[in-house]
JSON list of C-alpha atoms in Angstrom, two decimals:
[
{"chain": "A", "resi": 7, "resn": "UNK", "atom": "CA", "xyz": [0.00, 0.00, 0.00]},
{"chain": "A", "resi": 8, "resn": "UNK", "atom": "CA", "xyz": [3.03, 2.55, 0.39]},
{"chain": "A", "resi": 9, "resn": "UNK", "atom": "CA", "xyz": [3.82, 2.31, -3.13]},
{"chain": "A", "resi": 10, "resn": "UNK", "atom": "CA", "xyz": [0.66, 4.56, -3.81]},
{"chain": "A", "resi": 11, "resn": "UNK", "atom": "CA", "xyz": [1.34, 6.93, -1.06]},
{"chain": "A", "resi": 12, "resn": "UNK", "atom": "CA", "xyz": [3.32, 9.92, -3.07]},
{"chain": "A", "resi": 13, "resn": "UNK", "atom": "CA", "xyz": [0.58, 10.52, -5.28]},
{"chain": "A", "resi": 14, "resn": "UNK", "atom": "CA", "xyz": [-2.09, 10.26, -2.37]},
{"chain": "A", "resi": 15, "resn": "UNK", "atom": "CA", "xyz": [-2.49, 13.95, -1.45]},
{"chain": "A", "resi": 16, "resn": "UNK", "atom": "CA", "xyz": [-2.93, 14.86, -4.83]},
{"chain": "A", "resi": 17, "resn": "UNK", "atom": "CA", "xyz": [-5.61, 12.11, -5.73]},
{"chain": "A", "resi": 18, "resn": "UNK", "atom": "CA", "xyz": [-7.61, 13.39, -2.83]},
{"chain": "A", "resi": 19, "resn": "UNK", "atom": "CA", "xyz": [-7.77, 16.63, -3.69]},
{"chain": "A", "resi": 20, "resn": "UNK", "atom": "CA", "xyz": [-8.78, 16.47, -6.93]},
{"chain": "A", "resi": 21, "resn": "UNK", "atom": "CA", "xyz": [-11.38, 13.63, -6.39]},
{"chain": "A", "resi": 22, "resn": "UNK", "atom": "CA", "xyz": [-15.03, 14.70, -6.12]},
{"chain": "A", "resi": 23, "resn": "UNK", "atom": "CA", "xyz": [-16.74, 14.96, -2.99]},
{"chain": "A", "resi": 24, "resn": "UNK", "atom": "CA", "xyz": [-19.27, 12.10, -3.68]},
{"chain": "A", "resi": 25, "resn": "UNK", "atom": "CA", "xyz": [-16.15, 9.96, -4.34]},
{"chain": "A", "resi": 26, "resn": "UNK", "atom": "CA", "xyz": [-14.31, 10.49, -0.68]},
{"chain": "A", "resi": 27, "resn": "UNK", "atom": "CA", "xyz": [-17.62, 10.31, 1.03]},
{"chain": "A", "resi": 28, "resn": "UNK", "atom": "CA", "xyz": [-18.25, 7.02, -0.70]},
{"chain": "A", "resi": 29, "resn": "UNK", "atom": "CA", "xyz": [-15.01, 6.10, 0.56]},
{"chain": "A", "resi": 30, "resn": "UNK", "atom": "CA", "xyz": [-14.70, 7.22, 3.79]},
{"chain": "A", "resi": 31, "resn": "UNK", "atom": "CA", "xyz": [-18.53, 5.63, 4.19]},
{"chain": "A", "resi": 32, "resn": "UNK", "atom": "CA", "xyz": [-17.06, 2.22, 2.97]},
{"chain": "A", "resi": 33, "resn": "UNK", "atom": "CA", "xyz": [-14.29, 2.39, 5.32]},
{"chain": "A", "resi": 34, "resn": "UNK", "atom": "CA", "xyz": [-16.04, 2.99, 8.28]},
{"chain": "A", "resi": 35, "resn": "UNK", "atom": "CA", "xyz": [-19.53, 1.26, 7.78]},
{"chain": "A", "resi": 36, "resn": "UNK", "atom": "CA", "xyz": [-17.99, -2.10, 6.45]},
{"chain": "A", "resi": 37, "resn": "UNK", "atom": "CA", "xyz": [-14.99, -2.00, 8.34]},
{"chain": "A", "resi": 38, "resn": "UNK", "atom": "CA", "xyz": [-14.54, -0.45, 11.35]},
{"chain": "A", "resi": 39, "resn": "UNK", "atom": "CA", "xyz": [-17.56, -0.77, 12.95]},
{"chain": "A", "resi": 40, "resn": "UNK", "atom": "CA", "xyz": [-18.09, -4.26, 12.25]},
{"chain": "A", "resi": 41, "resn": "UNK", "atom": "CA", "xyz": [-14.18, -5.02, 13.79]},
{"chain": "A", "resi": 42, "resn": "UNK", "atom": "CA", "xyz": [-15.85, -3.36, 17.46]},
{"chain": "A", "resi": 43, "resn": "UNK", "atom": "CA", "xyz": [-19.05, -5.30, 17.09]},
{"chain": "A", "resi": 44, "resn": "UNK", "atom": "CA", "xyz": [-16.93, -8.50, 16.74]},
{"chain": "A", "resi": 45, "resn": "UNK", "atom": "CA", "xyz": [-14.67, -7.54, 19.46]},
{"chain": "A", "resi": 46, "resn": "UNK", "atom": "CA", "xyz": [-17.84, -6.60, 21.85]},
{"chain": "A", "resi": 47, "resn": "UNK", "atom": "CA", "xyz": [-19.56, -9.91, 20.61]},
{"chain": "A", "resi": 48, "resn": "UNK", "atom": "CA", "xyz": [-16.40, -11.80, 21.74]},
{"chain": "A", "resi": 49, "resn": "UNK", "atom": "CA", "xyz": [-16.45, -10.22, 24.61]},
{"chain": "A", "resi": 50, "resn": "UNK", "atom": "CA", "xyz": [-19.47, -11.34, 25.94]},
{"chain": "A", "resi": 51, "resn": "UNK", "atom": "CA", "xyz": [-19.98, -15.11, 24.50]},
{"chain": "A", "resi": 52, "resn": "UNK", "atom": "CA", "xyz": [-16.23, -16.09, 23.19]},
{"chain": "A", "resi": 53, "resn": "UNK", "atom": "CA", "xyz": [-14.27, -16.89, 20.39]},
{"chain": "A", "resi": 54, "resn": "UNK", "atom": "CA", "xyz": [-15.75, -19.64, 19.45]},
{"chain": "A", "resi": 55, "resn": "UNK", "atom": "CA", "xyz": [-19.86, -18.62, 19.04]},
{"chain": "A", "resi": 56, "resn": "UNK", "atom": "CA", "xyz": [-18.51, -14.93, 17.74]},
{"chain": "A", "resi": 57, "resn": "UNK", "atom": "CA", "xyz": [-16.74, -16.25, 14.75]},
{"chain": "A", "resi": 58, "resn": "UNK", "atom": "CA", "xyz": [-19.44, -18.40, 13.67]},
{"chain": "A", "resi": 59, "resn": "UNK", "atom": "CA", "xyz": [-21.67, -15.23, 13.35]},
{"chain": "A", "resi": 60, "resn": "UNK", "atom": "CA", "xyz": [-19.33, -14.42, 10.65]},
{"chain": "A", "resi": 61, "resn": "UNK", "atom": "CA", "xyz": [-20.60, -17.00, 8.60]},
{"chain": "A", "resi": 62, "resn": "UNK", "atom": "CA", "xyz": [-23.71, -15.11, 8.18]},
{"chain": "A", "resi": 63, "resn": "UNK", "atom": "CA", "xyz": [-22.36, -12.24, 6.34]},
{"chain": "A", "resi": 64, "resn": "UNK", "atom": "CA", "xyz": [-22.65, -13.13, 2.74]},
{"chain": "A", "resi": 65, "resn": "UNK", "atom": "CA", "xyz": [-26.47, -14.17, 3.41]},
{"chain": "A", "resi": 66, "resn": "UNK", "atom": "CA", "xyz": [-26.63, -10.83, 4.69]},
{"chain": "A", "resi": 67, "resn": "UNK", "atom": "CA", "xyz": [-24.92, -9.04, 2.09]},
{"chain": "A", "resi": 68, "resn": "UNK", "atom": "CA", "xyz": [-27.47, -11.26, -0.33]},
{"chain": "A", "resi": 69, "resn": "UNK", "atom": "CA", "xyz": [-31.03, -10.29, 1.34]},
{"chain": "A", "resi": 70, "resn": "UNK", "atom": "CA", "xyz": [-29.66, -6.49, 1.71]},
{"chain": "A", "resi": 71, "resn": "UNK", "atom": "CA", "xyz": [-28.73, -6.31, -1.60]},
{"chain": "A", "resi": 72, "resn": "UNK", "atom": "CA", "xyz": [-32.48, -7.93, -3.03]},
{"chain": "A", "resi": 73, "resn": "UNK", "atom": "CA", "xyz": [-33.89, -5.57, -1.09]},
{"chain": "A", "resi": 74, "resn": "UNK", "atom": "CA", "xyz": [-31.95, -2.13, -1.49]},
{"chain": "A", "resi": 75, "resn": "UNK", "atom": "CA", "xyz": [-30.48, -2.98, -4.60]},
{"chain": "A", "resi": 76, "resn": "UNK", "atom": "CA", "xyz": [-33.18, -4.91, -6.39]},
{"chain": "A", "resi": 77, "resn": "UNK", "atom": "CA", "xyz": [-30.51, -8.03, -7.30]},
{"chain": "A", "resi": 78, "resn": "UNK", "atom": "CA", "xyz": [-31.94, -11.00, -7.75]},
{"chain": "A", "resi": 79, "resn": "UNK", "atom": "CA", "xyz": [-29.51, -13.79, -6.01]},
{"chain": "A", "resi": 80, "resn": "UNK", "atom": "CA", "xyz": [-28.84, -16.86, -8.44]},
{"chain": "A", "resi": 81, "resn": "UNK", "atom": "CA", "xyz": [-29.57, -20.43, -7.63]},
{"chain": "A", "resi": 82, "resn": "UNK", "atom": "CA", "xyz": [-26.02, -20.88, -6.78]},
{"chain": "A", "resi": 83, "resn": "UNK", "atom": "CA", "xyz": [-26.49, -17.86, -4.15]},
{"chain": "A", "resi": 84, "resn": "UNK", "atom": "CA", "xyz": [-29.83, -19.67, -2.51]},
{"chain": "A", "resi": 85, "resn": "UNK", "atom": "CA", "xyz": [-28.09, -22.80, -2.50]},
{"chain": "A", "resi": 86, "resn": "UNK", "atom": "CA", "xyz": [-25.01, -21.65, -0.70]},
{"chain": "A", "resi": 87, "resn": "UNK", "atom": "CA", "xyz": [-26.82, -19.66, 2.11]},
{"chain": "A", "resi": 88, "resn": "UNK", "atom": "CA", "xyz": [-29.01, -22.69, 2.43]},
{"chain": "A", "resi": 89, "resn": "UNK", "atom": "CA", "xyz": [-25.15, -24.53, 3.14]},
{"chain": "A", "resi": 90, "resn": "UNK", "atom": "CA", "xyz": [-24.22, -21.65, 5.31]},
{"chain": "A", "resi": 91, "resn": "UNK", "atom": "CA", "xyz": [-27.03, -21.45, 7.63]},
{"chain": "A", "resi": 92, "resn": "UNK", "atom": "CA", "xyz": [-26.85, -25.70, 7.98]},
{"chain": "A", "resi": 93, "resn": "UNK", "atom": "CA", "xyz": [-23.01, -25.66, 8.58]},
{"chain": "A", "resi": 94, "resn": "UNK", "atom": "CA", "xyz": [-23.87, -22.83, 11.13]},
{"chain": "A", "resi": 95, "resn": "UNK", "atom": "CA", "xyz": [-26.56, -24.59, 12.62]},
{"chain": "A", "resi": 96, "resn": "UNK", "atom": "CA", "xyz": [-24.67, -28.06, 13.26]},
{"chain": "A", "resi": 97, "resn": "UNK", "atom": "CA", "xyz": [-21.45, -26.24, 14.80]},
{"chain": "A", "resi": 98, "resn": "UNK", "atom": "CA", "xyz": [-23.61, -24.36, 17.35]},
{"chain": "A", "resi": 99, "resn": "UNK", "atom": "CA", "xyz": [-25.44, -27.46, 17.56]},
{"chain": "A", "resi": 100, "resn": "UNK", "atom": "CA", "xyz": [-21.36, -29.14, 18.69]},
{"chain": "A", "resi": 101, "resn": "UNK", "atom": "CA", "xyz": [-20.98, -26.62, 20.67]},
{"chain": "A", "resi": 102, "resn": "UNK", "atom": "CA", "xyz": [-23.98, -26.31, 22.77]},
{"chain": "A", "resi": 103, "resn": "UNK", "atom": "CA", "xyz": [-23.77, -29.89, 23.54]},
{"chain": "A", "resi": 104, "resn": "UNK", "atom": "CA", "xyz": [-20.21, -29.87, 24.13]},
{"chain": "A", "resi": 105, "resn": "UNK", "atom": "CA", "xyz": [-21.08, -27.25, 26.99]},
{"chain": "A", "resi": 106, "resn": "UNK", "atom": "CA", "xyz": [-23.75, -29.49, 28.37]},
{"chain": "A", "resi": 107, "resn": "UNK", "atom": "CA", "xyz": [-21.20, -31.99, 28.17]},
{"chain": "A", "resi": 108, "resn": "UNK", "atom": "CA", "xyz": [-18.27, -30.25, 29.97]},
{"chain": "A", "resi": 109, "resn": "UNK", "atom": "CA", "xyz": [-21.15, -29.18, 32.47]},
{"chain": "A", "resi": 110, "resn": "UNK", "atom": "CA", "xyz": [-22.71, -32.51, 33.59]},
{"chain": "A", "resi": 111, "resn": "UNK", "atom": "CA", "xyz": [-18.93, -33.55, 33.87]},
{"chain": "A", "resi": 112, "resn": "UNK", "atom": "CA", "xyz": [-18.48, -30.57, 36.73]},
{"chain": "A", "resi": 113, "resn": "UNK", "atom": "CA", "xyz": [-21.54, -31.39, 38.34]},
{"chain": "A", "resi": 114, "resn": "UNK", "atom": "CA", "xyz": [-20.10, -34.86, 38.31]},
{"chain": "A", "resi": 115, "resn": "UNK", "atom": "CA", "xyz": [-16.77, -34.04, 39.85]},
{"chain": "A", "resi": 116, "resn": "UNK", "atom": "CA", "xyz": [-18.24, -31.95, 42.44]},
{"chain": "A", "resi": 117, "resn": "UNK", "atom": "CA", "xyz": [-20.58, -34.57, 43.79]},
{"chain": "A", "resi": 118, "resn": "UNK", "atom": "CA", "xyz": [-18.25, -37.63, 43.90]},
{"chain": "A", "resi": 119, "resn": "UNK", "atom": "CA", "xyz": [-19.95, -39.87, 41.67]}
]
């Protein structure tokens, strides 16, 4: 990225104003705030159950584009969010019972049996 730096001032100030607003909206809108949402997501409920929200993004990015940008998503989009949401599904499905697992253990432990 520094190889583009000299000419950067320049660029800037002869770009139009809908151009570094468009940039400057892409930059913080799809990048910066969804870092601190991860971060506060992780946070609260861990690594593990954060990242898998993650997976949800392109079905996102599908529905918001039907709807704001009138796109119809292709067969092959439908088919992989119907992938996404099932792979989704059966790791929280792991993990959940992996928890349940881990707890029944403690409760185990704790009692003697």
């Amino acid at each position: 990225m520094v190889i583009f730096l000299p000419g950067l001032g320049s660029e800037i100030s002869s770009a139009s104003m809908s151009s570094t607003l468009a940039v400057i909206y892409l930059g913080l809108f799809s990048t910066v705030l969804p870092y601190f949402a991860l971060a506060y997501v992780t946070s609260k409920v861990g690594a593990a159950e954060a990242t898998s929200s993650l997976y949800l993004t392109p079905l996102v990015a599908i529905i918001i584009s039907w709807v704001w940008l009138g796109e119809i998503p292709t067969l092959l989009s439908i088919v992989g969010g119907v992938l996404t949401l099932i792979g989704v599904s059966i790791s929280n499905l792991k993990i959940n019972k992996s928890i349940e697992l881990k707890t029944t253990q403690n409760k185990f432990d704790k009692t003697g049996i």
